[in-house]
Coordinates of N, CA and C in Angstrom, one line a residue:
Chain A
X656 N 89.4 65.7 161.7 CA 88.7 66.4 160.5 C 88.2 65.3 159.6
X657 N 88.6 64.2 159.7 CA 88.2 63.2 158.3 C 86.8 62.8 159.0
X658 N 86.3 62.3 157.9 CA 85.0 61.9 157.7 C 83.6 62.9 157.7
X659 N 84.3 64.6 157.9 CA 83.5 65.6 157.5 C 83.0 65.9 156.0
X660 N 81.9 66.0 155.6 CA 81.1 66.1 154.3 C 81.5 67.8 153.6
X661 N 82.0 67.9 152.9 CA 81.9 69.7 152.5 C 80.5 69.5 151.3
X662 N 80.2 71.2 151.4 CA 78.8 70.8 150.5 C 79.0 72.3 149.9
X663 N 78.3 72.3 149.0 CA 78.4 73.7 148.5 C 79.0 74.6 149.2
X664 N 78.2 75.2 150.4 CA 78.0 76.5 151.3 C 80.0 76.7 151.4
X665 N 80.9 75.7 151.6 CA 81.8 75.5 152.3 C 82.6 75.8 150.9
X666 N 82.6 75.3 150.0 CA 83.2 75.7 148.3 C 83.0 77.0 147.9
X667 N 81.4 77.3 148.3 CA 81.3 79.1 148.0 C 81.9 80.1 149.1
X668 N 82.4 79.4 150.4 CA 82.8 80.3 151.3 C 84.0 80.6 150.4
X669 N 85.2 79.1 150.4 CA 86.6 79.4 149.9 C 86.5 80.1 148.7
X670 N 85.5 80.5 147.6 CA 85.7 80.9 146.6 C 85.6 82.4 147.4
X671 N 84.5 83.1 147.8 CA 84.3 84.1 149.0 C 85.9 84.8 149.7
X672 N 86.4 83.5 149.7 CA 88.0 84.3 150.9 C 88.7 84.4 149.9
X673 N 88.8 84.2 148.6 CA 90.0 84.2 147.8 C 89.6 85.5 147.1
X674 N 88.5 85.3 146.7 CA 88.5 87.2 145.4 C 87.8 87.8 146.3
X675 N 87.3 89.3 146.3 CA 87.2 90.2 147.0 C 85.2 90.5 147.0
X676 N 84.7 89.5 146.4 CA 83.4 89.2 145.7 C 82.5 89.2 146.5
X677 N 81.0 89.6 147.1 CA 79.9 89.5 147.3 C 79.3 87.7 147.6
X678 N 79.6 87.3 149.2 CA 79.1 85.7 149.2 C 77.5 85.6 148.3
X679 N 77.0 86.4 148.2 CA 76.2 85.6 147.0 C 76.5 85.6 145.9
X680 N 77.5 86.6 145.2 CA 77.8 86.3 143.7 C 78.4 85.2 143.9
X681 N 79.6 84.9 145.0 CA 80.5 83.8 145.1 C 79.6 82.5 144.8
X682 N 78.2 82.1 145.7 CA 77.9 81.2 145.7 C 77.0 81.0 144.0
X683 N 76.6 82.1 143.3 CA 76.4 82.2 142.0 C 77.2 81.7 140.9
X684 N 78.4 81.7 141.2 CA 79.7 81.5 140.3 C 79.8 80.5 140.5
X685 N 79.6 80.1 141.8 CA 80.1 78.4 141.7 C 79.3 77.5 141.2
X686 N 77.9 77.8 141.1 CA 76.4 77.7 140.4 C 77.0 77.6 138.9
X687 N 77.4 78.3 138.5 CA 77.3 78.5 136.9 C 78.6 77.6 136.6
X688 N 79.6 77.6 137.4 CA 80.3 76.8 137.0 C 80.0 74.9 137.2
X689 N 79.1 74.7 137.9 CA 78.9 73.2 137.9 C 77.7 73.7 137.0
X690 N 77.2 74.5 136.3 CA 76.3 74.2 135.1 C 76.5 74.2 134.1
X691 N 78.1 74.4 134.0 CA 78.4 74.6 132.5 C 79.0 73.2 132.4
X692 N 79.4 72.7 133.5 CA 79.8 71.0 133.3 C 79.1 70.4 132.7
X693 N 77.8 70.6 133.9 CA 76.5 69.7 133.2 C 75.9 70.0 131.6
X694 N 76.0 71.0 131.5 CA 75.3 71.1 129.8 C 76.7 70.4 129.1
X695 N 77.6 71.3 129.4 CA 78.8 69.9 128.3 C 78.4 68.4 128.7
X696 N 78.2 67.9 129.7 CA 78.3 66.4 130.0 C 76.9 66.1 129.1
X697 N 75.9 66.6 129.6 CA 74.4 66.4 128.9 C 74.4 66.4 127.2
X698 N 75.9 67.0 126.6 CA 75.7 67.2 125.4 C 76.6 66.0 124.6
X699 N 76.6 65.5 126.2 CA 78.5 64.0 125.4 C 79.2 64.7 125.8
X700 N 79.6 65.9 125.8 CA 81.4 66.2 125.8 C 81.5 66.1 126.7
X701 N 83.5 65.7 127.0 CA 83.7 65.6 128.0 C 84.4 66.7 128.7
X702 N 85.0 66.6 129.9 CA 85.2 67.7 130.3 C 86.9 67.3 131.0
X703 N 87.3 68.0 130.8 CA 88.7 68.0 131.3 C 89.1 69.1 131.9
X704 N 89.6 68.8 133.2 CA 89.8 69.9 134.4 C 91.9 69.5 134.8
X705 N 92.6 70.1 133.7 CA 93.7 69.5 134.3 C 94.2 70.2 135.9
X706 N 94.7 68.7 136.1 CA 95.5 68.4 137.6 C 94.2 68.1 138.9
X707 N 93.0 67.5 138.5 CA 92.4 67.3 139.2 C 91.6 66.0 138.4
X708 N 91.2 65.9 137.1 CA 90.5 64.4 136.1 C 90.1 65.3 135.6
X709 N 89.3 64.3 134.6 CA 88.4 64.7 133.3 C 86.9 63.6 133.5
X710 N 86.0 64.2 133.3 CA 84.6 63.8 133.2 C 84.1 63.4 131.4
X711 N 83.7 62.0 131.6 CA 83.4 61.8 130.6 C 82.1 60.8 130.2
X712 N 81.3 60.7 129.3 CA 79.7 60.1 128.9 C 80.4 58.8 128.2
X713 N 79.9 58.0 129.0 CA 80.1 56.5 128.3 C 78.5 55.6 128.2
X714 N 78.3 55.5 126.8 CA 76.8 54.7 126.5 C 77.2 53.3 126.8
X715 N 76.1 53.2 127.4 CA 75.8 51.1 128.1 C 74.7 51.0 126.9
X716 N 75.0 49.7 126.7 CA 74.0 48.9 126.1 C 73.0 48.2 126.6
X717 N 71.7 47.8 125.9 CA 71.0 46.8 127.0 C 71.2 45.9 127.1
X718 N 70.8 45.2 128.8 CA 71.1 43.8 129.0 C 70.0 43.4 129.9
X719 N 69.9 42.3 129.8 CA 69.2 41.8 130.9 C 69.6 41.8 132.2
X720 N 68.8 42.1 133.1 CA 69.2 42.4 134.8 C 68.2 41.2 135.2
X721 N 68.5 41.0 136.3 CA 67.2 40.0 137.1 C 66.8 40.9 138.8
X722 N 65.4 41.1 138.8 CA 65.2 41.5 140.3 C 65.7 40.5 141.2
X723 N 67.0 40.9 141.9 CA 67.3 39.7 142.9 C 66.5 39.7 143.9
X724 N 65.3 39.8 144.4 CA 64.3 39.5 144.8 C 63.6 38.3 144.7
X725 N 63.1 38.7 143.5 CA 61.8 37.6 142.9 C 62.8 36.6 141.8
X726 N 64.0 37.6 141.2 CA 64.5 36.1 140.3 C 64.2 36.5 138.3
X727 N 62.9 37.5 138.9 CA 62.8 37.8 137.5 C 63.4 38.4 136.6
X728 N 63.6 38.0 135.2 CA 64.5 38.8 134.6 C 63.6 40.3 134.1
X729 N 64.4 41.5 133.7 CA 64.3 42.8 133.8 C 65.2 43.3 133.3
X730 N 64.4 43.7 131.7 CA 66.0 44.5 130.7 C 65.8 45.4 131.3
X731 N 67.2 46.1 131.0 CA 67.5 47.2 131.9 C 68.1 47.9 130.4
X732 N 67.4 49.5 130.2 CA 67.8 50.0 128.9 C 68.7 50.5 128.9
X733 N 68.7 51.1 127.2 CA 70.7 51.3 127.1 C 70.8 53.2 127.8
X734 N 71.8 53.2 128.0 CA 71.6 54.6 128.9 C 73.1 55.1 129.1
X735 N 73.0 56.5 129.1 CA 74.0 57.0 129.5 C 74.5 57.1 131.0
X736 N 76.1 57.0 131.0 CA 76.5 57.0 132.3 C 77.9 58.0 132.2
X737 N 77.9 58.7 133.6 CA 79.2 59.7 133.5 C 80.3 58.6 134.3
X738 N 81.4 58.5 133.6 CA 82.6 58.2 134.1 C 83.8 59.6 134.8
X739 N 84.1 59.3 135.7 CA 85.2 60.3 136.5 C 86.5 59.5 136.5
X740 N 87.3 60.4 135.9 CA 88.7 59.9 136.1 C 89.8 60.6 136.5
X741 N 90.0 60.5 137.6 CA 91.1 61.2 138.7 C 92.7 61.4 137.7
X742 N 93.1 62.7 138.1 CA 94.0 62.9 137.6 C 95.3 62.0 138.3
X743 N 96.4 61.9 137.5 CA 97.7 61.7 138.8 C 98.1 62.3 139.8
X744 N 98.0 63.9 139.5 CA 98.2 65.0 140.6 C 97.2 64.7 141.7
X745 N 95.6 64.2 141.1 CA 94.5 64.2 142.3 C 94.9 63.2 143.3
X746 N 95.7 61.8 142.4 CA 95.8 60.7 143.0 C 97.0 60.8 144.0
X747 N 97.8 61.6 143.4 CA 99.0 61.7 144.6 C 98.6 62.3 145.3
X748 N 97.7 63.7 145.9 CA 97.7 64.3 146.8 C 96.9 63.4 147.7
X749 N 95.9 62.7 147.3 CA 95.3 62.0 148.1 C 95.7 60.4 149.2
X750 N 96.7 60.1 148.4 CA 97.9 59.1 149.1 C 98.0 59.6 149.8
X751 N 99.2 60.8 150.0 CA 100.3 61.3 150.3 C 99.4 62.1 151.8
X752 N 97.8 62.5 151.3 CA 96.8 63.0 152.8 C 97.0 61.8 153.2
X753 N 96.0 60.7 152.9 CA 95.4 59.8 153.7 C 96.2 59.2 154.0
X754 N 97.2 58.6 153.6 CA 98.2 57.5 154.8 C 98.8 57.8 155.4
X755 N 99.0 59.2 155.9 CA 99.7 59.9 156.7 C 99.2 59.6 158.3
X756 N 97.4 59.8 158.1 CA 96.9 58.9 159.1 C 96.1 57.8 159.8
X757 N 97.1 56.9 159.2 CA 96.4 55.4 158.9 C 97.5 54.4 159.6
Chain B
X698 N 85.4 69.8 127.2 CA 85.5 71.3 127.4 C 86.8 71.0 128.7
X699 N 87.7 71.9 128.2 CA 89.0 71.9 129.4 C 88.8 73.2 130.4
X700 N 89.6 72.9 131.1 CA 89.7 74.4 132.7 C 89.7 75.1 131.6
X701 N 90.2 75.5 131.3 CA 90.7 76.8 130.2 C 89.4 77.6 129.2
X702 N 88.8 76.4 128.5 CA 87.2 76.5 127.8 C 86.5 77.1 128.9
X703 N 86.3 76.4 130.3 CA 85.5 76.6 131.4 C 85.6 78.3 131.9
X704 N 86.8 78.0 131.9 CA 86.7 80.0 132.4 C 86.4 80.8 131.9
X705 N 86.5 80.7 130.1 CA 86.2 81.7 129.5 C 84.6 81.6 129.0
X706 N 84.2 80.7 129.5 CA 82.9 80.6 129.7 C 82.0 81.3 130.9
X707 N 82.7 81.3 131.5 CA 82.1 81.9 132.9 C 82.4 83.3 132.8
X708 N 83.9 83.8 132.1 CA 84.1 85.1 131.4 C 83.1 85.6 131.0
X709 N 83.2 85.0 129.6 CA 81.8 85.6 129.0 C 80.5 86.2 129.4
X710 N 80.2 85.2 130.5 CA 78.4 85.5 131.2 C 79.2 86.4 132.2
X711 N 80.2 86.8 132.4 CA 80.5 87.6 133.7 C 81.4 88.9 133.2
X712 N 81.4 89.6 132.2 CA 82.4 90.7 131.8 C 82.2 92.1 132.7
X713 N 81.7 92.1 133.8 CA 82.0 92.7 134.8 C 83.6 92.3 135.8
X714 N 83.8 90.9 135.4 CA 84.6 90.5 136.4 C 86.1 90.0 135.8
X715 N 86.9 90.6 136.5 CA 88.3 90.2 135.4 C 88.7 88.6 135.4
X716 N 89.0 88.3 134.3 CA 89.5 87.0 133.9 C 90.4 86.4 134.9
X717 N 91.2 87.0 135.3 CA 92.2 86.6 136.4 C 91.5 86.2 137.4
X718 N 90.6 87.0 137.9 CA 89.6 86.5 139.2 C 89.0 84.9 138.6
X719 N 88.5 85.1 137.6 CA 87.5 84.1 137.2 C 88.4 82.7 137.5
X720 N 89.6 83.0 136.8 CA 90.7 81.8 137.0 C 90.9 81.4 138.3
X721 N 91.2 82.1 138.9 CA 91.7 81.9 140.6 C 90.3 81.2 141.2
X722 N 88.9 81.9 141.0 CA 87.6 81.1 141.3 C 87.2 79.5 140.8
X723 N 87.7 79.4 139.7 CA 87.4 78.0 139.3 C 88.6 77.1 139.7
X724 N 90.3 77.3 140.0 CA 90.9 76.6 140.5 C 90.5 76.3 141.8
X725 N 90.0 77.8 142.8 CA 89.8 77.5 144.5 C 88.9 76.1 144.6
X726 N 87.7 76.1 143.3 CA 86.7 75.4 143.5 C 87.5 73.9 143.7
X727 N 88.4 73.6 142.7 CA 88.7 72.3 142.5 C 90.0 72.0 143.3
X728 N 90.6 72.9 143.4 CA 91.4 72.8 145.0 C 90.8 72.7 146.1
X729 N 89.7 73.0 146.3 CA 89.3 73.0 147.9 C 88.2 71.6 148.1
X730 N 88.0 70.9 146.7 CA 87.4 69.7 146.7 C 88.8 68.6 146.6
X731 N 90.0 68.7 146.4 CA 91.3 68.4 146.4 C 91.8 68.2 147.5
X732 N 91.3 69.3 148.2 CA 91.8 69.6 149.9 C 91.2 68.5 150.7
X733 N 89.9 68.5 151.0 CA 88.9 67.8 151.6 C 89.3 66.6 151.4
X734 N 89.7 66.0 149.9 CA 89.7 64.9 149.7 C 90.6 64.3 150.4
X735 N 92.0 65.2 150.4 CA 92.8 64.5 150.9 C 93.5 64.6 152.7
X736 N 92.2 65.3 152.8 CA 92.2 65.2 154.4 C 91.1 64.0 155.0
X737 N 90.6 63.1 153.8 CA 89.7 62.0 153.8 C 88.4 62.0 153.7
X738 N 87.6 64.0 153.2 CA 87.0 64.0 153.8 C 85.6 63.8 152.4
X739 N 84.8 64.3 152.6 CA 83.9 63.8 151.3 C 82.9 65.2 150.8
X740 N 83.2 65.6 149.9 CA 82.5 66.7 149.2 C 81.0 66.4 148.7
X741 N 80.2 66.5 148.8 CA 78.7 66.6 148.1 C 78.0 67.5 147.6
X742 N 78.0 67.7 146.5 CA 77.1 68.8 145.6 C 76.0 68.2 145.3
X743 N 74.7 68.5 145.7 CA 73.6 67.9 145.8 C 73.5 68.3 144.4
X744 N 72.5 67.5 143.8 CA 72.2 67.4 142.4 C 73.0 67.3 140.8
X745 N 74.5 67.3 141.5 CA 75.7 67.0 140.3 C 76.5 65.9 141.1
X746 N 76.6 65.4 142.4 CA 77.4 64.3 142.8 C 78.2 64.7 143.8
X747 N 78.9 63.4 144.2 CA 79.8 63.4 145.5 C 80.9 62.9 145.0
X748 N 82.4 63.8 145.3 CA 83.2 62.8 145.6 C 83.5 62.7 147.2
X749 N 84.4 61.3 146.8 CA 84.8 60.4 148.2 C 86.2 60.0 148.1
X750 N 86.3 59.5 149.1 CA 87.8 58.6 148.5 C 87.5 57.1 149.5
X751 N 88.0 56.1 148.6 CA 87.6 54.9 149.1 C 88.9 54.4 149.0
X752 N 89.2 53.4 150.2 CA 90.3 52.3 150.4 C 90.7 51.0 150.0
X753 N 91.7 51.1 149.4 CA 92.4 49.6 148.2 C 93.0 49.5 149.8
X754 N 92.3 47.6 150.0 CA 93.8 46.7 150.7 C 95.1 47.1 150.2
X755 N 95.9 46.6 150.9 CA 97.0 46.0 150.7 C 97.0 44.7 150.0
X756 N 97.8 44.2 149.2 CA 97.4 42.8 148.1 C 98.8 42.4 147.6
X757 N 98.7 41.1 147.1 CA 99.9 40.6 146.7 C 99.5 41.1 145.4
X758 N 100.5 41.5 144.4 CA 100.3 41.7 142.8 C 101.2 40.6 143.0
X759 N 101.0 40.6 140.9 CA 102.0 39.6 140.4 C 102.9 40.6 138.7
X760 N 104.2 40.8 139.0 CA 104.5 41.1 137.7 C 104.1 40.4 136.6
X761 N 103.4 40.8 135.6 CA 102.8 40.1 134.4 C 103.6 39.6 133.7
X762 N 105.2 40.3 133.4 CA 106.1 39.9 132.9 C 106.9 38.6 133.2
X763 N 107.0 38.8 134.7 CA 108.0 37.9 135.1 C 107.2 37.1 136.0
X764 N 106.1 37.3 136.2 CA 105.2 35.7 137.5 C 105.5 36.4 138.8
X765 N 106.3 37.2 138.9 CA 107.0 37.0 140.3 C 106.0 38.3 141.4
X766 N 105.9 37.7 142.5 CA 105.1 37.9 143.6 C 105.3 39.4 143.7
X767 N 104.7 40.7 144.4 CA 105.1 42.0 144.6 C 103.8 42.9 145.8
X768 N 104.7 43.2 147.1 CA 103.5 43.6 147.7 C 103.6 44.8 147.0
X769 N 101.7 45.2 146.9 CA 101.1 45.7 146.9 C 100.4 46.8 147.8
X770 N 101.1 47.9 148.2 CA 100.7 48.6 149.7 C 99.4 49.4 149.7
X771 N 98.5 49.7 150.6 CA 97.0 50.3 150.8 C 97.1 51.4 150.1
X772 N 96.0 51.4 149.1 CA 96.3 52.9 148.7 C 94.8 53.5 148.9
X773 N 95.0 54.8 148.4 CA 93.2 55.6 148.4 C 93.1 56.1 147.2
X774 N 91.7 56.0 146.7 CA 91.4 56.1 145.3 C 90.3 57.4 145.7
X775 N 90.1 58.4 144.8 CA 88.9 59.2 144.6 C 88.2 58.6 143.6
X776 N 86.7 58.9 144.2 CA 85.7 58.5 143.6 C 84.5 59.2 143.6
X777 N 83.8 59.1 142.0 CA 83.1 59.7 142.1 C 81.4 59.5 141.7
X778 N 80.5 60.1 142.4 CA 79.3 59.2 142.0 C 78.7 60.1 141.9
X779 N 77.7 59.5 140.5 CA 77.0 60.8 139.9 C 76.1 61.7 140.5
X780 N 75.2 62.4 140.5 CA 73.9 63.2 141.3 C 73.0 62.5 140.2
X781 N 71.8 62.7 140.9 CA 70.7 62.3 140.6 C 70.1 62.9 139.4
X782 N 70.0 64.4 139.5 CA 69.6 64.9 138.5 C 70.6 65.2 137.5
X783 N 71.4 65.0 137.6 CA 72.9 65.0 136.9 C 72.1 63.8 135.6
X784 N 72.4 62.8 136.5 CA 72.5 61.5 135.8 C 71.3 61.6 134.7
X785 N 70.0 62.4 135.4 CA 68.5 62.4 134.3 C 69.1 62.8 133.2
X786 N 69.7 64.0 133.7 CA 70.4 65.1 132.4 C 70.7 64.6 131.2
X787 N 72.1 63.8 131.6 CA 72.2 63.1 131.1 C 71.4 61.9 130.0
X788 N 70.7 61.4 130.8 CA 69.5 60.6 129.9 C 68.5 61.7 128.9
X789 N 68.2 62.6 129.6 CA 67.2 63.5 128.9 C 67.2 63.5 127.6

């Protein structure tokens, strides 16, 4: 099973087997729920999902980059970035899967 | 915004649907990206990101306290990387 991709379709099925719901509402809910992330993330806030991390907007400053190409230098502007930070619970479950078969 | 904020947000735009469901819907979501993970496998949500889980060697540490040598055994880290239009969003 490892090295399989899940993508939406496969998140709105399991939401589909769990409540009694219509697979297109299912795959609607799961819509609105990664959009309510994004408008909090887009707004700064962060998001905190306990027993899985919290999502959070960290501002970079500018710096100079160089195209490792050519050598040239190339500021690179100051910009927002999302940071993810794995819960303990996320961290242990994922140990405790993967080196089971390793 | 915490799980808790989250649901009663999804409540709101959905008062057709009881809160208890709504709960159970937004845990499945992040359990069954939990699940995957830790069967090694890699979730992708086009336009908000992927996670993955990526592999730490095994390494010698060093207690900072005391100098003294300490294996270090392979572990697996989740990871996550932004989406594309996520990240604009963000900039916008």
């Amino acid at each position: 099973m490892a090295g399989t991709t899940i993508t939406r379709a496969q998140l709105s099925e399991a939401v589909y087997q769990e409540v009694g719901l219509s697979r297109n509402e299912s795959s609607e809910l799961l819509e609105l729920v990664l959009s309510y992330i994004t408008d909090s993330l887009s707004k700064g806030e962060a998001v905190k999902i306990s027993s899985f991390g919290s999502f959070s907007v960290r501002q970079k400053g500018e710096r100079i980059g160089r195209n490792p190409k050519t050598g040239e230098k190339v500021p690179i502007l100051p910009r927002k970035v999302l940071v993810f930070r794995p819960s303990q619970a996320l961290k242990d479950r994922i140990n405790s899967g993967n080196s089971s078969d390793s | 915004m915490t799980k808790s904020e989250l649901i009663a947000r999804v409540s709101t735009a959905n008062p057709h649907l009881l809160q208890r469901d709504i709960e159970r819907i937004v845990t499945t979501i992040f359990e069954e990206i939990t699940d995957a993970l830790a069967m090694g496998n890699r979730v992708e949500l086009r336009g908000f990101g992927a996670f993955s889980v990526k592999r730490r060697a095994s390494r010698i540490g060093r207690n900072p306290r005391t100098g003294e040598a300490v294996d270090v055994s392979e572990k697996f880290i989740p990871y996550f990387k932004t989406g594309k239009q996520l990240r604009e969003k963000l900039n916008a």
